[in-house]
């Protein structure tokens, strides 16, 4: 009986072991299958990562090639501008030295002539014959008077220097170049903080505002908004987006205008604006550009007065000089609304307008593509020139001063009597690139020269129409 019990116990043990073994086998099988699935997924993931790695290398190579190409192109432009500016300085130096050397030579000649006369005067005092002395002294006195007259023709002060009128300031260009970047990885910070504008570091020119700010998120993205403080205007604000950094130059502003400026931190669809500040652009200021002036135009009063006269043979044939009696202003308009005035009280025949910088130098502005303006042809008659097309415009009395309004973005160029704001003519233009103030002069009846005088850096009068 004991043996039977032992046998039954052994059978039960084997049965339990078999059941446990089968269960363990099933568990192991499931684990193996799960591991095989995960191993396959990991192999697929590895293959995908290898593909992404190759794509990253390809993209990096493409970006590096583009960076090298763009930087090389930028270097070529900088090198070209450097050569052009150095050439301009060399030419101004040569002309200044030539002018001064001519004055030195004239001084030497006058000193030489005066020394000869002095020597002759001292010699005749030794003559014993009174008759000869009287005769020779009268002749020497005449020579002395002639010498004194030549001395009186010496110009007062220092000769005007062409180099003195040249200058260079690339600070804003360096700022813009310093902002050039591919961008950085966006920050994963949970919130945005408002930038703080550094008002003491902000500044303006007639068509540009430079803004600096501080931000807690050094890798964040910002945008700058400039809107006119005058709420009666319907103009949209100027917005510069996707700024990575803490400064920005906003271009295309109107001169003599107050702007409300804000810097906004952005992240996807969220915006966190700074407190706004007010910035004011100064009035549009420029002078006649002597490098473009035709050889029959005489500029004076620090290049704010132009008179047509005899040709100046000493002027070099530099690129950009007009063959006609035409001259550009030395500042261009590339956006916004701007105003200047021209004194015409001593002008009989003249042209006032604007033109692209690459307009033909062989003909008068308005006779070819790229120029717009008015030409006075008689006492109360003008011609409106529109890129080679022209028609008569009657206007009287002749203004002593003409105001010019250029609204680059709206596409208007308006000429008006600066005193009573009566409009002479308005052009509607779709500008494609920056335009320069342009002027021409002709000799009046009886050989009377015409004179134009610039009045820039002045505010636009109230009530001025577009």
mmCIF file of N, CA, C and O in Angstrom, residues 208-281:
data_model
loop_
_atom_site.group_PDB
_atom_site.id
_atom_site.type_symbol
_atom_site.label_atom_id
_atom_site.label_comp_id
_atom_site.label_asym_id
_atom_site.label_seq_id
_atom_site.Cartn_x
_atom_site.Cartn_y
_atom_site.Cartn_z
ATOM 1 N N UNK A 208 15.507 105.368 -41.935
ATOM 2 C CA UNK A 208 15.875 104.130 -41.261
ATOM 3 C C UNK A 208 15.845 104.323 -39.761
ATOM 4 O O UNK A 208 16.110 105.405 -39.247
ATOM 5 N N UNK A 209 15.486 103.230 -39.059
ATOM 6 C CA UNK A 209 15.550 103.221 -37.596
ATOM 7 C C UNK A 209 16.337 101.999 -37.160
ATOM 8 O O UNK A 209 16.101 100.883 -37.653
ATOM 9 N N UNK A 210 17.290 102.213 -36.248
ATOM 10 C CA UNK A 210 18.081 101.113 -35.689
ATOM 11 C C UNK A 210 17.618 100.902 -34.254
ATOM 12 O O UNK A 210 17.604 101.825 -33.442
ATOM 13 N N UNK A 211 17.210 99.643 -33.948
ATOM 14 C CA UNK A 211 16.637 99.326 -32.636
ATOM 15 C C UNK A 211 17.453 98.226 -31.978
ATOM 16 O O UNK A 211 17.806 97.237 -32.628
ATOM 17 N N UNK A 212 17.750 98.397 -30.696
ATOM 18 C CA UNK A 212 18.384 97.361 -29.879
ATOM 19 C C UNK A 212 17.471 97.022 -28.706
ATOM 20 O O UNK A 212 16.732 97.877 -28.225
ATOM 21 N N UNK A 213 17.539 95.767 -28.237
ATOM 22 C CA UNK A 213 16.729 95.362 -27.094
ATOM 23 C C UNK A 213 17.435 94.261 -26.313
ATOM 24 O O UNK A 213 18.411 93.668 -26.784
ATOM 25 N N UNK A 214 16.934 94.012 -25.121
ATOM 26 C CA UNK A 214 17.412 92.911 -24.290
ATOM 27 C C UNK A 214 16.304 91.885 -24.154
ATOM 28 O O UNK A 214 15.119 92.228 -24.100
ATOM 29 N N UNK A 215 16.704 90.602 -24.090
ATOM 30 C CA UNK A 215 15.709 89.534 -23.982
ATOM 31 C C UNK A 215 16.265 88.416 -23.116
ATOM 32 O O UNK A 215 17.462 88.118 -23.164
ATOM 33 N N UNK A 216 15.389 87.791 -22.328
ATOM 34 C CA UNK A 216 15.810 86.662 -21.493
ATOM 35 C C UNK A 216 16.104 85.426 -22.325
ATOM 36 O O UNK A 216 16.836 84.536 -21.898
ATOM 37 N N UNK A 217 15.527 85.348 -23.519
ATOM 38 C CA UNK A 217 15.691 84.176 -24.378
ATOM 39 C C UNK A 217 16.677 84.513 -25.493
ATOM 40 O O UNK A 217 16.311 85.091 -26.512
ATOM 41 N N UNK A 218 17.949 84.169 -25.287
ATOM 42 C CA UNK A 218 18.987 84.527 -26.262
ATOM 43 C C UNK A 218 18.816 83.802 -27.582
ATOM 44 O O UNK A 218 19.290 84.269 -28.611
ATOM 45 N N UNK A 219 18.145 82.663 -27.593
ATOM 46 C CA UNK A 219 17.963 81.914 -28.834
ATOM 47 C C UNK A 219 16.592 82.090 -29.436
ATOM 48 O O UNK A 219 16.227 81.375 -30.372
ATOM 49 N N UNK A 220 15.805 83.036 -28.904
ATOM 50 C CA UNK A 220 14.435 83.213 -29.368
ATOM 51 C C UNK A 220 14.348 83.989 -30.674
ATOM 52 O O UNK A 220 15.331 84.516 -31.194
ATOM 53 N N UNK A 221 13.118 84.050 -31.191
ATOM 54 C CA UNK A 221 12.828 84.759 -32.432
ATOM 55 C C UNK A 221 11.984 85.979 -32.107
ATOM 56 O O UNK A 221 11.046 85.907 -31.316
ATOM 57 N N UNK A 222 12.332 87.126 -32.705
ATOM 58 C CA UNK A 222 11.601 88.367 -32.468
ATOM 59 C C UNK A 222 11.157 88.987 -33.785
ATOM 60 O O UNK A 222 11.642 88.631 -34.864
ATOM 61 N N UNK A 223 10.226 89.907 -33.679
ATOM 62 C CA UNK A 223 9.861 90.749 -34.812
ATOM 63 C C UNK A 223 9.724 92.182 -34.327
ATOM 64 O O UNK A 223 9.416 92.433 -33.158
ATOM 65 N N UNK A 224 9.997 93.124 -35.237
ATOM 66 C CA UNK A 224 9.934 94.548 -34.921
ATOM 67 C C UNK A 224 8.810 95.176 -35.738
ATOM 68 O O UNK A 224 8.695 94.935 -36.941
ATOM 69 N N UNK A 225 7.998 95.983 -35.069
ATOM 70 C CA UNK A 225 6.887 96.662 -35.732
ATOM 71 C C UNK A 225 7.071 98.169 -35.597
ATOM 72 O O UNK A 225 7.275 98.679 -34.500
ATOM 73 N N UNK A 226 7.013 98.872 -36.745
ATOM 74 C CA UNK A 226 7.099 100.335 -36.768
ATOM 75 C C UNK A 226 5.817 100.871 -37.401
ATOM 76 O O UNK A 226 5.552 100.599 -38.578
ATOM 77 N N UNK A 227 5.047 101.622 -36.651
ATOM 78 C CA UNK A 227 3.815 102.209 -37.176
ATOM 79 C C UNK A 227 3.829 103.710 -36.914
ATOM 80 O O UNK A 227 4.337 104.173 -35.886
ATOM 81 N N UNK A 228 3.290 104.473 -37.849
ATOM 82 C CA UNK A 228 3.266 105.923 -37.700
ATOM 83 C C UNK A 228 2.414 106.305 -36.495
ATOM 84 O O UNK A 228 1.340 105.755 -36.283
ATOM 85 N N UNK A 229 2.907 107.263 -35.731
ATOM 86 C CA UNK A 229 2.197 107.682 -34.527
ATOM 87 C C UNK A 229 0.908 108.418 -34.862
ATOM 88 O O UNK A 229 -0.043 108.424 -34.073
ATOM 89 N N UNK A 230 0.862 109.017 -36.058
ATOM 90 C CA UNK A 230 -0.341 109.693 -36.523
ATOM 91 C C UNK A 230 -1.392 108.650 -36.880
ATOM 92 O O UNK A 230 -1.298 107.962 -37.892
ATOM 93 N N UNK A 231 -2.411 108.493 -36.049
ATOM 94 C CA UNK A 231 -3.403 107.443 -36.238
ATOM 95 C C UNK A 231 -4.367 107.746 -37.378
ATOM 96 O O UNK A 231 -5.162 106.889 -37.779
ATOM 97 N N UNK A 232 -4.326 108.969 -37.918
ATOM 98 C CA UNK A 232 -5.210 109.302 -39.035
ATOM 99 C C UNK A 232 -4.765 108.660 -40.332
ATOM 100 O O UNK A 232 -5.535 108.535 -41.276
ATOM 101 N N UNK A 233 -3.506 108.230 -40.406
ATOM 102 C CA UNK A 233 -3.017 107.599 -41.619
ATOM 103 C C UNK A 233 -3.506 106.164 -41.711
ATOM 104 O O UNK A 233 -3.698 105.484 -40.714
ATOM 105 N N UNK A 234 -3.743 105.700 -42.928
ATOM 106 C CA UNK A 234 -4.217 104.337 -43.160
ATOM 107 C C UNK A 234 -3.081 103.397 -43.552
ATOM 108 O O UNK A 234 -3.323 102.261 -43.954
ATOM 109 N N UNK A 235 -1.859 103.864 -43.450
ATOM 110 C CA UNK A 235 -0.729 103.045 -43.861
ATOM 111 C C UNK A 235 -0.511 101.885 -42.893
ATOM 112 O O UNK A 235 -0.667 102.015 -41.674
ATOM 113 N N UNK A 236 -0.150 100.743 -43.447
ATOM 114 C CA UNK A 236 0.129 99.572 -42.633
ATOM 115 C C UNK A 236 1.497 99.726 -41.962
ATOM 116 O O UNK A 236 2.404 100.370 -42.504
ATOM 117 N N UNK A 237 1.667 99.138 -40.789
ATOM 118 C CA UNK A 237 2.981 99.213 -40.137
ATOM 119 C C UNK A 237 4.031 98.435 -40.917
ATOM 120 O O UNK A 237 3.705 97.502 -41.673
ATOM 121 N N UNK A 238 5.282 98.825 -40.738
ATOM 122 C CA UNK A 238 6.402 98.079 -41.321
ATOM 123 C C UNK A 238 6.841 97.037 -40.310
ATOM 124 O O UNK A 238 7.129 97.363 -39.160
ATOM 125 N N UNK A 239 6.854 95.770 -40.721
ATOM 126 C CA UNK A 239 7.167 94.663 -39.815
ATOM 127 C C UNK A 239 8.374 93.902 -40.347
ATOM 128 O O UNK A 239 8.408 93.515 -41.520
ATOM 129 N N UNK A 240 9.364 93.700 -39.487
ATOM 130 C CA UNK A 240 10.525 92.872 -39.810
ATOM 131 C C UNK A 240 10.427 91.616 -38.959
ATOM 132 O O UNK A 240 10.432 91.690 -37.727
ATOM 133 N N UNK A 241 10.338 90.443 -39.609
ATOM 134 C CA UNK A 241 10.094 89.200 -38.885
ATOM 135 C C UNK A 241 11.333 88.313 -38.845
ATOM 136 O O UNK A 241 12.341 88.576 -39.504
ATOM 137 N N UNK A 242 11.226 87.253 -38.029
ATOM 138 C CA UNK A 242 12.248 86.201 -37.939
ATOM 139 C C UNK A 242 13.634 86.757 -37.618
ATOM 140 O O UNK A 242 14.622 86.438 -38.283
ATOM 141 N N UNK A 243 13.701 87.596 -36.595
ATOM 142 C CA UNK A 243 14.976 88.191 -36.171
ATOM 143 C C UNK A 243 15.574 87.316 -35.073
ATOM 144 O O UNK A 243 14.947 87.087 -34.042
ATOM 145 N N UNK A 244 16.766 86.838 -35.306
ATOM 146 C CA UNK A 244 17.492 86.084 -34.276
ATOM 147 C C UNK A 244 18.666 86.954 -33.830
ATOM 148 O O UNK A 244 19.644 87.102 -34.538
ATOM 149 N N UNK A 245 18.515 87.526 -32.684
ATOM 150 C CA UNK A 245 19.522 88.460 -32.192
ATOM 151 C C UNK A 245 18.833 89.530 -31.385
ATOM 152 O O UNK A 245 17.650 89.433 -31.034
ATOM 153 N N UNK A 246 19.541 90.610 -31.096
ATOM 154 C CA UNK A 246 19.012 91.663 -30.231
ATOM 155 C C UNK A 246 19.110 93.039 -30.872
ATOM 156 O O UNK A 246 19.188 94.049 -30.162
ATOM 157 N N UNK A 247 19.103 93.097 -32.200
ATOM 158 C CA UNK A 247 19.116 94.397 -32.875
ATOM 159 C C UNK A 247 18.570 94.225 -34.289
ATOM 160 O O UNK A 247 18.544 93.125 -34.837
ATOM 161 N N UNK A 248 18.123 95.342 -34.840
ATOM 162 C CA UNK A 248 17.531 95.300 -36.178
ATOM 163 C C UNK A 248 17.543 96.701 -36.770
ATOM 164 O O UNK A 248 17.359 97.694 -36.059
ATOM 165 N N UNK A 249 17.758 96.799 -38.089
ATOM 166 C CA UNK A 249 17.647 98.059 -38.818
ATOM 167 C C UNK A 249 16.402 97.987 -39.707
ATOM 168 O O UNK A 249 16.289 97.116 -40.553
ATOM 169 N N UNK A 250 15.461 98.896 -39.476
ATOM 170 C CA UNK A 250 14.226 98.951 -40.256
ATOM 171 C C UNK A 250 14.363 100.058 -41.298
ATOM 172 O O UNK A 250 14.556 101.226 -40.948
ATOM 173 N N UNK A 251 14.273 99.703 -42.574
ATOM 174 C CA UNK A 251 14.465 100.673 -43.657
ATOM 175 C C UNK A 251 13.130 100.997 -44.337
ATOM 176 O O UNK A 251 12.126 100.349 -44.107
ATOM 177 N N UNK A 252 13.167 101.998 -45.208
ATOM 178 C CA UNK A 252 11.976 102.374 -45.955
ATOM 179 C C UNK A 252 11.015 103.260 -45.189
ATOM 180 O O UNK A 252 9.839 103.349 -45.538
ATOM 181 N N UNK A 253 11.498 103.948 -44.131
ATOM 182 C CA UNK A 253 10.639 104.834 -43.354
ATOM 183 C C UNK A 253 10.506 106.196 -44.032
ATOM 184 O O UNK A 253 11.303 106.563 -44.894
ATOM 185 N N UNK A 254 9.491 106.936 -43.622
ATOM 186 C CA UNK A 254 9.309 108.304 -44.100
ATOM 187 C C UNK A 254 10.149 109.252 -43.251
ATOM 188 O O UNK A 254 10.330 109.034 -42.046
ATOM 189 N N UNK A 255 10.660 110.301 -43.884
ATOM 190 C CA UNK A 255 11.438 111.291 -43.146
ATOM 191 C C UNK A 255 10.511 112.213 -42.366
ATOM 192 O O UNK A 255 9.320 112.334 -42.665
ATOM 193 N N UNK A 256 11.080 112.869 -41.315
ATOM 194 C CA UNK A 256 10.349 113.866 -40.526
ATOM 195 C C UNK A 256 9.034 113.286 -39.992
ATOM 196 O O UNK A 256 7.984 113.919 -40.064
ATOM 197 N N UNK A 257 9.111 112.054 -39.454
ATOM 198 C CA UNK A 257 7.904 111.348 -39.023
ATOM 199 C C UNK A 257 8.150 110.668 -37.678
ATOM 200 O O UNK A 257 9.220 110.116 -37.441
ATOM 201 N N UNK A 258 7.131 110.695 -36.819
ATOM 202 C CA UNK A 258 7.198 110.008 -35.531
ATOM 203 C C UNK A 258 6.626 108.608 -35.676
ATOM 204 O O UNK A 258 5.525 108.420 -36.213
ATOM 205 N N UNK A 259 7.387 107.613 -35.171
ATOM 206 C CA UNK A 259 6.963 106.223 -35.256
ATOM 207 C C UNK A 259 6.830 105.622 -33.857
ATOM 208 O O UNK A 259 7.588 105.966 -32.946
ATOM 209 N N UNK A 260 5.851 104.740 -33.721
ATOM 210 C CA UNK A 260 5.717 103.938 -32.514
ATOM 211 C C UNK A 260 6.345 102.578 -32.796
ATOM 212 O O UNK A 260 5.968 101.880 -33.734
ATOM 213 N N UNK A 261 7.331 102.199 -31.975
ATOM 214 C CA UNK A 261 8.138 101.000 -32.230
ATOM 215 C C UNK A 261 7.914 99.985 -31.113
ATOM 216 O O UNK A 261 7.936 100.338 -29.924
ATOM 217 N N UNK A 262 7.701 98.730 -31.504
ATOM 218 C CA UNK A 262 7.571 97.629 -30.555
ATOM 219 C C UNK A 262 8.405 96.453 -31.022
ATOM 220 O O UNK A 262 8.552 96.220 -32.224
ATOM 221 N N UNK A 263 8.971 95.717 -30.072
ATOM 222 C CA UNK A 263 9.669 94.466 -30.354
ATOM 223 C C UNK A 263 8.863 93.338 -29.715
ATOM 224 O O UNK A 263 8.520 93.413 -28.527
ATOM 225 N N UNK A 264 8.553 92.322 -30.495
ATOM 226 C CA UNK A 264 7.718 91.217 -30.006
ATOM 227 C C UNK A 264 8.509 89.915 -30.021
ATOM 228 O O UNK A 264 9.103 89.563 -31.048
ATOM 229 N N UNK A 265 8.533 89.218 -28.873
ATOM 230 C CA UNK A 265 9.055 87.848 -28.852
ATOM 231 C C UNK A 265 7.971 86.931 -29.422
ATOM 232 O O UNK A 265 6.788 87.070 -29.089
ATOM 233 N N UNK A 266 8.347 86.009 -30.299
ATOM 234 C CA UNK A 266 7.372 85.139 -30.948
ATOM 235 C C UNK A 266 7.782 83.685 -30.774
ATOM 236 O O UNK A 266 8.962 83.349 -30.706
ATOM 237 N N UNK A 267 6.769 82.811 -30.718
ATOM 238 C CA UNK A 267 7.004 81.374 -30.587
ATOM 239 C C UNK A 267 5.748 80.674 -31.117
ATOM 240 O O UNK A 267 4.707 80.684 -30.461
ATOM 241 N N UNK A 268 5.864 80.060 -32.313
ATOM 242 C CA UNK A 268 4.703 79.460 -32.968
ATOM 243 C C UNK A 268 3.621 80.530 -33.136
ATOM 244 O O UNK A 268 3.817 81.511 -33.835
ATOM 245 N N UNK A 269 2.490 80.370 -32.479
ATOM 246 C CA UNK A 269 1.388 81.319 -32.610
ATOM 247 C C UNK A 269 1.308 82.306 -31.452
ATOM 248 O O UNK A 269 0.333 83.043 -31.331
ATOM 249 N N UNK A 270 2.311 82.313 -30.573
ATOM 250 C CA UNK A 270 2.295 83.204 -29.424
ATOM 251 C C UNK A 270 3.156 84.433 -29.683
ATOM 252 O O UNK A 270 4.179 84.361 -30.347
ATOM 253 N N UNK A 271 2.702 85.584 -29.161
ATOM 254 C CA UNK A 271 3.419 86.850 -29.302
ATOM 255 C C UNK A 271 3.457 87.540 -27.954
ATOM 256 O O UNK A 271 2.429 87.630 -27.265
ATOM 257 N N UNK A 272 4.639 88.028 -27.565
ATOM 258 C CA UNK A 272 4.785 88.758 -26.297
ATOM 259 C C UNK A 272 5.461 90.096 -26.607
ATOM 260 O O UNK A 272 6.673 90.150 -26.840
ATOM 261 N N UNK A 273 4.676 91.198 -26.672
ATOM 262 C CA UNK A 273 5.239 92.488 -27.100
ATOM 263 C C UNK A 273 5.944 93.229 -25.965
ATOM 264 O O UNK A 273 5.606 93.081 -24.787
ATOM 265 N N UNK A 274 6.905 94.057 -26.360
ATOM 266 C CA UNK A 274 7.573 94.955 -25.419
ATOM 267 C C UNK A 274 6.724 96.201 -25.229
ATOM 268 O O UNK A 274 5.718 96.403 -25.923
ATOM 269 N N UNK A 275 7.122 97.036 -24.286
ATOM 270 C CA UNK A 275 6.527 98.367 -24.217
ATOM 271 C C UNK A 275 6.972 99.152 -25.445
ATOM 272 O O UNK A 275 8.109 99.020 -25.913
ATOM 273 N N UNK A 276 6.093 99.962 -26.001
ATOM 274 C CA UNK A 276 6.424 100.716 -27.208
ATOM 275 C C UNK A 276 7.217 101.971 -26.854
ATOM 276 O O UNK A 276 7.081 102.523 -25.759
ATOM 277 N N UNK A 277 8.056 102.401 -27.783
ATOM 278 C CA UNK A 277 8.772 103.671 -27.650
ATOM 279 C C UNK A 277 8.488 104.504 -28.893
ATOM 280 O O UNK A 277 8.035 103.983 -29.921
ATOM 281 N N UNK A 278 8.735 105.779 -28.802
ATOM 282 C CA UNK A 278 8.557 106.684 -29.935
ATOM 283 C C UNK A 278 9.918 107.058 -30.504
ATOM 284 O O UNK A 278 10.825 107.437 -29.769
ATOM 285 N N UNK A 279 10.058 106.922 -31.813
ATOM 286 C CA UNK A 279 11.282 107.326 -32.511
ATOM 287 C C UNK A 279 10.883 108.268 -33.654
ATOM 288 O O UNK A 279 9.853 108.048 -34.307
ATOM 289 N N UNK A 280 11.697 109.295 -33.878
ATOM 290 C CA UNK A 280 11.383 110.296 -34.900
ATOM 291 C C UNK A 280 12.509 110.373 -35.925
ATOM 292 O O UNK A 280 13.680 110.548 -35.569
ATOM 293 N N UNK A 281 12.153 110.238 -37.189
ATOM 294 C CA UNK A 281 13.139 110.371 -38.257
ATOM 295 C C UNK A 281 13.343 111.849 -38.578
ATOM 296 O O UNK A 281 12.381 112.632 -38.551
#
